Short mmCIF file of C-alpha atoms in Angstrom, two decimals:
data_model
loop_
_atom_site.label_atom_id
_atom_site.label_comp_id
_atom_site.label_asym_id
_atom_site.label_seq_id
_atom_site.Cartn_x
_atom_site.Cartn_y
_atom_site.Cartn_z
CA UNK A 295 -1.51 -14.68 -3.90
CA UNK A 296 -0.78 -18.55 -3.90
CA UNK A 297 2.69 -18.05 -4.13
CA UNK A 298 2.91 -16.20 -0.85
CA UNK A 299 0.86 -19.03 1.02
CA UNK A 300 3.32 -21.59 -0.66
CA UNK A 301 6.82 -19.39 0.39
CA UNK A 302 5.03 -18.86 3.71
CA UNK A 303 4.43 -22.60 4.57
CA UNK A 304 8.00 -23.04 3.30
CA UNK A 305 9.36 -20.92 4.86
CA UNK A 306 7.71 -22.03 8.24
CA UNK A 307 8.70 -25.31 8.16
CA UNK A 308 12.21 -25.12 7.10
CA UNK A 309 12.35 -22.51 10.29
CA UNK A 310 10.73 -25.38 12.48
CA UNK A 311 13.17 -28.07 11.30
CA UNK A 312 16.40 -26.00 11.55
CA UNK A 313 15.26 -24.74 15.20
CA UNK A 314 11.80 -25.22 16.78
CA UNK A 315 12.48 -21.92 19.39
CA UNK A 316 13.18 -19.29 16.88
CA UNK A 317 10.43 -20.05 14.73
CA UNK A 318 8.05 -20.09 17.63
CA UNK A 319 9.62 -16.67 18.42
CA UNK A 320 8.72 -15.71 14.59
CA UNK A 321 5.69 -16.83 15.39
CA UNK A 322 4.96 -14.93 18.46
CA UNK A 323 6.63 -11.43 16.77
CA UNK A 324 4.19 -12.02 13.71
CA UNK A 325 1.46 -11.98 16.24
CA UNK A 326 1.84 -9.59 18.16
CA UNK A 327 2.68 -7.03 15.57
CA UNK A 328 -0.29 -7.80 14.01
CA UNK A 329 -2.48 -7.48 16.92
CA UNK A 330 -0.99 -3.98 17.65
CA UNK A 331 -1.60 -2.83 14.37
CA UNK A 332 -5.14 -3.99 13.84
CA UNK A 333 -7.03 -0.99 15.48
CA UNK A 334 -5.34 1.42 12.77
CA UNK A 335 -6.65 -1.35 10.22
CA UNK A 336 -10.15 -1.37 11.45
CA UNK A 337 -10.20 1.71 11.40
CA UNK A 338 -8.89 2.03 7.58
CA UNK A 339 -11.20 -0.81 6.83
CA UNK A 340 -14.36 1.86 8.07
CA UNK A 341 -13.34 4.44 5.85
CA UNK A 342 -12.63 2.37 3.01
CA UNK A 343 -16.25 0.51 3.18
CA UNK A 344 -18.02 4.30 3.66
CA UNK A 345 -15.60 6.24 0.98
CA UNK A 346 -16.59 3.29 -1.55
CA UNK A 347 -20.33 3.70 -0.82
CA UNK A 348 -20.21 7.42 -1.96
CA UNK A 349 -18.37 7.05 -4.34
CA UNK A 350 -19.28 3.93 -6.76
CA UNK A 351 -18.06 2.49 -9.67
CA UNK A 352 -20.24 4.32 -11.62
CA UNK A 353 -19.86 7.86 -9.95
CA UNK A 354 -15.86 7.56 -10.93
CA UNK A 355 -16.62 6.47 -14.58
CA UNK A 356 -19.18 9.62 -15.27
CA UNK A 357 -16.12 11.64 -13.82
CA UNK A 358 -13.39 10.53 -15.44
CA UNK A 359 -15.33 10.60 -18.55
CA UNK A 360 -15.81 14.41 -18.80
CA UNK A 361 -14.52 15.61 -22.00
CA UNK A 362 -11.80 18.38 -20.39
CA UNK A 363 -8.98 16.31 -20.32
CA UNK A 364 -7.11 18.16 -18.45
CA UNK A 365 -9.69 18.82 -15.51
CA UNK A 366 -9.68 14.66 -15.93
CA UNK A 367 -6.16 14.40 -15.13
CA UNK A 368 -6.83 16.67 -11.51
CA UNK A 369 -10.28 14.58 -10.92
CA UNK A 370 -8.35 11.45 -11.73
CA UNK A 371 -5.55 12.10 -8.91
CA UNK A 372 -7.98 13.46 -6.33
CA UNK A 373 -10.14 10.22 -6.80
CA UNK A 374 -7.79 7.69 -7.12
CA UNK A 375 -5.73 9.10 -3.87
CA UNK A 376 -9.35 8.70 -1.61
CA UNK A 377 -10.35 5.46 -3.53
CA UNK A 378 -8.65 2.62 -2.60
CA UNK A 379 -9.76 -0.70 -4.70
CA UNK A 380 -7.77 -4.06 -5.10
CA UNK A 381 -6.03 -4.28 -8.42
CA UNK A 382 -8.83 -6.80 -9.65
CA UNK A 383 -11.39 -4.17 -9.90
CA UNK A 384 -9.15 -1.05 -10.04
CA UNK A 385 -7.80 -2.27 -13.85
CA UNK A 386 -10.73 -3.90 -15.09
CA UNK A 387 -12.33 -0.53 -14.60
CA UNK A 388 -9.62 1.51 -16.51
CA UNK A 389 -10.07 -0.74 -18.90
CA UNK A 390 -13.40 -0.52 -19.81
CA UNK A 391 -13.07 3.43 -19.38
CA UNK A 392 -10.28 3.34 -22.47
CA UNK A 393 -13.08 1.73 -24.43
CA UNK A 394 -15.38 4.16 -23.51
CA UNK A 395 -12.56 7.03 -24.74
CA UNK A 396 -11.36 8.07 -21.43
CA UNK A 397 -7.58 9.48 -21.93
CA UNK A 398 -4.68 7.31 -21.09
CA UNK A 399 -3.15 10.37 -19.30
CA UNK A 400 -6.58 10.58 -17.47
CA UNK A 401 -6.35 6.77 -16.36
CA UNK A 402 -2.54 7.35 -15.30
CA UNK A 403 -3.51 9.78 -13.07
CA UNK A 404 -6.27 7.57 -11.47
CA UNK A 405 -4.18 4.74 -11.49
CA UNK A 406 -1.38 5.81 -10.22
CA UNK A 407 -3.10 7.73 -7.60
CA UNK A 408 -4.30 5.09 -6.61
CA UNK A 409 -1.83 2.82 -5.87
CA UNK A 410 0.89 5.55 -4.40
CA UNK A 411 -1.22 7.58 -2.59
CA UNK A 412 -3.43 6.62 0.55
CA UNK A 413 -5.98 8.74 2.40
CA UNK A 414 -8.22 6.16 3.79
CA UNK A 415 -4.74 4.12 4.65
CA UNK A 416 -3.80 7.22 6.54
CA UNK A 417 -4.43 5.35 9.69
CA UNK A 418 -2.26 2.44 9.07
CA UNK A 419 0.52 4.86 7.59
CA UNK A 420 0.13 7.29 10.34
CA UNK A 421 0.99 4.16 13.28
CA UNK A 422 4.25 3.06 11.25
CA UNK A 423 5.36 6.62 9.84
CA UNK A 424 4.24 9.45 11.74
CA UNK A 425 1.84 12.19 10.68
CA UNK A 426 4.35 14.30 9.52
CA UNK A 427 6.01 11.79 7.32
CA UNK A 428 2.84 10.23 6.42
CA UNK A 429 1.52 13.71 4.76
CA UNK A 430 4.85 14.52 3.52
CA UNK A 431 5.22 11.18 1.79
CA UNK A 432 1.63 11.33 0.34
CA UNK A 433 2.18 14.81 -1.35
CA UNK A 434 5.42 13.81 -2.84
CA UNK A 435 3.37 10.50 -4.44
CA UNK A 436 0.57 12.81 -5.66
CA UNK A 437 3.23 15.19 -7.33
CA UNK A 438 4.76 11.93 -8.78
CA UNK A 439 1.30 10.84 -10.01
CA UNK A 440 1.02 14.12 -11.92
CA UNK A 441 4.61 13.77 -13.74
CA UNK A 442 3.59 10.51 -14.95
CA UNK A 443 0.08 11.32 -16.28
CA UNK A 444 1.36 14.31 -17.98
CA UNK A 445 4.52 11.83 -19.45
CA UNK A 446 1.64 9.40 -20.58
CA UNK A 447 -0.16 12.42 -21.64
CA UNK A 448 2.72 13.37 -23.95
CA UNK A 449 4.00 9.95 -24.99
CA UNK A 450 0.06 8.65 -26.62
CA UNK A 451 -0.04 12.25 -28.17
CA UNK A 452 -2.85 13.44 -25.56
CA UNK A 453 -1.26 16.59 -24.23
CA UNK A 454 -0.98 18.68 -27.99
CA UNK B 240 -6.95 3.35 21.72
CA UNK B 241 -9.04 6.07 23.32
CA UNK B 242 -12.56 6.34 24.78
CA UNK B 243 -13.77 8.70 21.74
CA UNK B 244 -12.30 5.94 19.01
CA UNK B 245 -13.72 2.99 20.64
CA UNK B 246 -16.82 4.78 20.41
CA UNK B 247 -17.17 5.42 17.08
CA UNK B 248 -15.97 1.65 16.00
CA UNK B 249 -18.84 0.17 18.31
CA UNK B 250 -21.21 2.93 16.90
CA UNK B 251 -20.33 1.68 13.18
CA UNK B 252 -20.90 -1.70 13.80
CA UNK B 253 -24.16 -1.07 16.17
CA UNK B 254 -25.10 1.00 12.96
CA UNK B 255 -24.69 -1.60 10.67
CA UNK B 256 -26.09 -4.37 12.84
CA UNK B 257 -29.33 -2.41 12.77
CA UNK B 258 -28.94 -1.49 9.08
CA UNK B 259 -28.69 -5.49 8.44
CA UNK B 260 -31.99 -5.96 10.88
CA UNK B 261 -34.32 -3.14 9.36
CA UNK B 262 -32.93 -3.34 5.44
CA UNK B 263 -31.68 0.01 5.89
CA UNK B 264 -30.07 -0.27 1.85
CA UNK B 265 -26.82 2.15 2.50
CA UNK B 266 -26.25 0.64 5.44
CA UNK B 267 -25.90 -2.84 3.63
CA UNK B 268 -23.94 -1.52 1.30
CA UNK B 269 -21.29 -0.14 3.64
CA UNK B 270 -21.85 -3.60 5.79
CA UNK B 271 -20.78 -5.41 2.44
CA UNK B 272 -17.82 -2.80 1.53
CA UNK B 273 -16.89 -3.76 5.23
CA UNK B 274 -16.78 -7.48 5.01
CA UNK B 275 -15.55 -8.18 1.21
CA UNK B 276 -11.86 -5.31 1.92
CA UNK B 277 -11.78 -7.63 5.66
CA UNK B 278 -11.81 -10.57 3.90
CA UNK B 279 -9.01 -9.48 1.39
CA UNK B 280 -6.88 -8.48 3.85
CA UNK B 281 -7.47 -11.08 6.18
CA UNK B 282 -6.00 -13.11 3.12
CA UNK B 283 -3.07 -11.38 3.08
CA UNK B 284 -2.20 -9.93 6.28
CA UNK B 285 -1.47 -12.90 8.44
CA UNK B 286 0.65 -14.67 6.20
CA UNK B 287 2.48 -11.76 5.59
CA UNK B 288 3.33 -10.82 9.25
CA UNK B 289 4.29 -14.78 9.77
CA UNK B 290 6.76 -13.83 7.17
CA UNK B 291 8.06 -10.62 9.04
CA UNK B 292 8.32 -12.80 11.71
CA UNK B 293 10.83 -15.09 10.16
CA UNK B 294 12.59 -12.41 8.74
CA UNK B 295 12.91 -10.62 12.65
CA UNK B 296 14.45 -13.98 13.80
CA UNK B 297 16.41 -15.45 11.17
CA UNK B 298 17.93 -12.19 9.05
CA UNK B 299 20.58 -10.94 10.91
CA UNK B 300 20.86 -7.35 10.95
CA UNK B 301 24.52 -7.17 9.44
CA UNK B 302 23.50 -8.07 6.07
CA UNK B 303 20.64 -5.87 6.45
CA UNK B 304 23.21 -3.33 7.09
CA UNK B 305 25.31 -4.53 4.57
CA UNK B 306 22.83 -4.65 1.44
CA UNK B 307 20.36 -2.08 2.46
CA UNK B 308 21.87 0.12 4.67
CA UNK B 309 24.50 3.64 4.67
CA UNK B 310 27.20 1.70 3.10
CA UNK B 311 24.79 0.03 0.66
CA UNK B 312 25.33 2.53 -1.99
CA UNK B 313 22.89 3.00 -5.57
CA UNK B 314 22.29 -1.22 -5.05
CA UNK B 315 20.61 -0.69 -1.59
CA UNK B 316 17.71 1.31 -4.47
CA UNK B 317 17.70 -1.58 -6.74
CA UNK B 318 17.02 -4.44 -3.63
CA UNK B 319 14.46 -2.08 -2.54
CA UNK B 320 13.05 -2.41 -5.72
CA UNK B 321 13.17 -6.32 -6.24
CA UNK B 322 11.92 -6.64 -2.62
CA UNK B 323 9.43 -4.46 -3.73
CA UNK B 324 8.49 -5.93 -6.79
CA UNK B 325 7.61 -9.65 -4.76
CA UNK B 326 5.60 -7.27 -2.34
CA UNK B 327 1.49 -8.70 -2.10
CA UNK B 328 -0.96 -6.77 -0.94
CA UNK B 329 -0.23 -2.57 -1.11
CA UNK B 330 0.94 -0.07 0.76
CA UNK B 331 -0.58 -1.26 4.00
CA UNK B 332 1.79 -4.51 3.69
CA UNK B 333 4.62 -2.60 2.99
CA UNK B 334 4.87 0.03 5.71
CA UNK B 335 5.28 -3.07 8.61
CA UNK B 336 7.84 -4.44 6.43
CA UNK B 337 9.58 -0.73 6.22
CA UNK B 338 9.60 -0.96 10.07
CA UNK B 339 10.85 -4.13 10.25
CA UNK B 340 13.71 -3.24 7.66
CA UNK B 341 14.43 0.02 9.96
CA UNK B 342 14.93 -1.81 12.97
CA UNK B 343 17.48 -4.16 11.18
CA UNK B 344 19.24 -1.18 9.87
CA UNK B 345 18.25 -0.62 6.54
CA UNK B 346 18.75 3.69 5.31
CA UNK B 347 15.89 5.58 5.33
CA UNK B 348 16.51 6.39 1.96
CA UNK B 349 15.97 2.92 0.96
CA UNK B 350 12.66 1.90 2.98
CA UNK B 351 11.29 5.16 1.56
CA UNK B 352 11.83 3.96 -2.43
CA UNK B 353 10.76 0.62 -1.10
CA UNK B 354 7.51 1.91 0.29
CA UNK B 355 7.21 3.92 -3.31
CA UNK B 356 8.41 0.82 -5.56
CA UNK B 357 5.83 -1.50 -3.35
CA UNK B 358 3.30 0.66 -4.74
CA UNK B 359 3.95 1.13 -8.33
CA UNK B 360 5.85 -1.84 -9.36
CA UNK B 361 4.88 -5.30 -7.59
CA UNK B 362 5.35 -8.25 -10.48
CA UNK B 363 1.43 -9.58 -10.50
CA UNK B 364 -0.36 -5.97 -10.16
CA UNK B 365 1.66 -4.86 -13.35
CA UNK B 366 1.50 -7.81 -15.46
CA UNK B 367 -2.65 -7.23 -14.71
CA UNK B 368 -2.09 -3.56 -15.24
CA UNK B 369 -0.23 -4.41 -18.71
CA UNK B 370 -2.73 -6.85 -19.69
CA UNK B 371 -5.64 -4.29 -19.45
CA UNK B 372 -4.17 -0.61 -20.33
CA UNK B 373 -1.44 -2.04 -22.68
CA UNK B 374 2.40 -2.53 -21.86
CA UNK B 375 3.14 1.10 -23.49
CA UNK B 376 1.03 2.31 -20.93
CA UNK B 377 3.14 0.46 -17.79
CA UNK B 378 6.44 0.70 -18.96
CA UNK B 379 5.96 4.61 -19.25
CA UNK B 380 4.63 4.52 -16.08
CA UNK B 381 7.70 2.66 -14.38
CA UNK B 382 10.74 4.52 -16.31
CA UNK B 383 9.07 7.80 -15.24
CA UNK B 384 8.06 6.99 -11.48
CA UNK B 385 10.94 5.09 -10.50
CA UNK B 386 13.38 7.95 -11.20
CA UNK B 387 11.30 10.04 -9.75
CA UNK B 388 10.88 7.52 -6.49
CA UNK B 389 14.82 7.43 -5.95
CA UNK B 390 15.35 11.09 -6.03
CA UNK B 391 12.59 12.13 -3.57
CA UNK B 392 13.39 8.93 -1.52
CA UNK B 393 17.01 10.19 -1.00
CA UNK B 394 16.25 13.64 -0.55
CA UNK B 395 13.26 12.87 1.95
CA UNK B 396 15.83 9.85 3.82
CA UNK B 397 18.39 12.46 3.98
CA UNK B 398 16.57 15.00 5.36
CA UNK B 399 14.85 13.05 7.86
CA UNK B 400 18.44 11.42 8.75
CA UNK B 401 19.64 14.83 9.74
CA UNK B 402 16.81 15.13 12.16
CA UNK B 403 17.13 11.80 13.56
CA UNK B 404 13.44 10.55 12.67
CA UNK B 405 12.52 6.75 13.49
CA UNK B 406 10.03 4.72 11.81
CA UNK B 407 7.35 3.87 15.14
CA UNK B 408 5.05 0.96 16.03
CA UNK B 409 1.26 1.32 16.38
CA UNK B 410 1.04 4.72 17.87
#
């Protein structure tokens, strides 16, 4: 994340110095984009904090867990398209699932899911896409998401 | 934003206000969902439309054109890709970036496998990925996706070319 602050800062200044009116015109774009955008992130942020209070940590663990591996793979993709969890918790937790025996092909799915397709950021995509878009885009992710479990599936010997 | 909406956002917050007052527990809990995601994005946001900013102003939208746009070609796929892969954040970051690429010119096409490469292969999310699921495990992941990503990015671009779809602001 440092990185970005550092190019950022950079990248301001070096604006300012070459010419002090475009960079306040950056400046006043970045704004108010971001203002016109924040209602459909409020909004995401409402579902997110609700979706993750029913369903915890714990909840996805006992579900990926099952023993049909298969069924895994569809509960995977279902839950990791609703969830959506920053990296730092989102890995850890796939992690310690592959210690507990969860399938890789299972995780894949979840994982995956997870970071290609977005329900709760259906708001956000919605303002930027369209709905049409947005729903076509999603199910082309989630049918992605499959291919690649089942190629993980296959590939640690999971599938046979 | 309509009446309805603005109701339901000062509801939430009126219900977790009173949640926080009278220890109502899954009210906390949502209350604490709430602030921790607000407080990653506000981390990232900002600093990432300051650099969309920059880009509006100071990229000019030939060499959009010329890199990421019709005439492009397969390397307007592999730019989305390395754009991608210095992408922070998720999906949410990239889809103002997509509209800001649009509007300079860029193919559908290619913001589409950007918005798909944003999400599967950004540098620090798969080196973390790697480190806890194994590097096996990510590099299937990315020669099997990405493939994937280009052909139903070109088909979907093309498609929506034809009907003369544009990316939108904040509807």
């Amino acid at each position: 994340m440092y990185y970005m602050y550092i190019a950022t800062g950079i990248g301001v200044i070096i604006s300012f110095i070459i010419s002090r009116e475009k960079t306040f015109k950056a400046l006043r774009i970045a704004y108010k984009r971001l203002v016109k955008i924040l209602p459909a992130f409020i909004t995401m942020l409402i579902l997110v904090s609700i979706v993750l209070f029913l369903i915890p940590e714990q909840l996805i663990s006992t579900y990926l867990g099952g023993n049909n591996r298969y069924a895994g793979v569809l509960i995977g993709a279902v839950l990791g398209s609703v969830v959506l969890m920053p990296g730092f918790i989102a890995y850890p937790l796939c992690g310690i699932l592959l210690q507990k025996g969860v399938a890789y092909m299972v995780l894949s799915a979840f994982s995956t899911t997870m970071m290609m397709v977005g329900v709760l950021t259906y708001p956000v995509e919605k303002a930027y896409l369209g709905t049409k878009v947005t729903v076509i885009r999603n199910l082309i992710s989630f049918a992605i998401a499959l291919v690649v479990a089942l190629a993980t599936g296959l590939f640690f010997g999971e599938v046979f | 934003m309509k009446l309805g909406k603005i109701l339901l956002i000062c509801g939430y917050f009126g219900f977790l206000i009173a949640s926080f007052l009278w220890g109502f527990e899954p009210g906390v809990k949502i209350g604490r969902n709430f602030i921790s995601f607000s407080i990653a994005m506000l981390q990232i946001l900002p600093c990432a439309f300051v650099l969309i900013g920059l880009f509006e102003v100071w990229v000019k939208k030939e060499t959009v054109e010329k890199h990421l746009g019709v005439e492009s070609g397969l390397r307007g796929y592999l730019w989305s890709v390395l754009l991608a892969g210095t992408t922070v954040g998720g999906l949410y970051v990239a889809f103002p970036v997509a509209y800001s690429l649009h509007r300079k010119g860029a193919r559908l096409s290619v913001i589409f496998s950007y918005i798909a490469a944003s999400a599967i292969c950004r540098v620090p999310m798969t080196i973390f990925e790697a480190s806890f699921l194994g590097v096996k495990f990510t590099v299937i992941r990315l020669v099997v996706s990405l493939p994937l990503v280009f052909v139903s990015s070109m088909l979907l671009g093309s498609f929506l070319e034809k009907k003369r779809y544009h990316l939108t602001e904040g509807k």
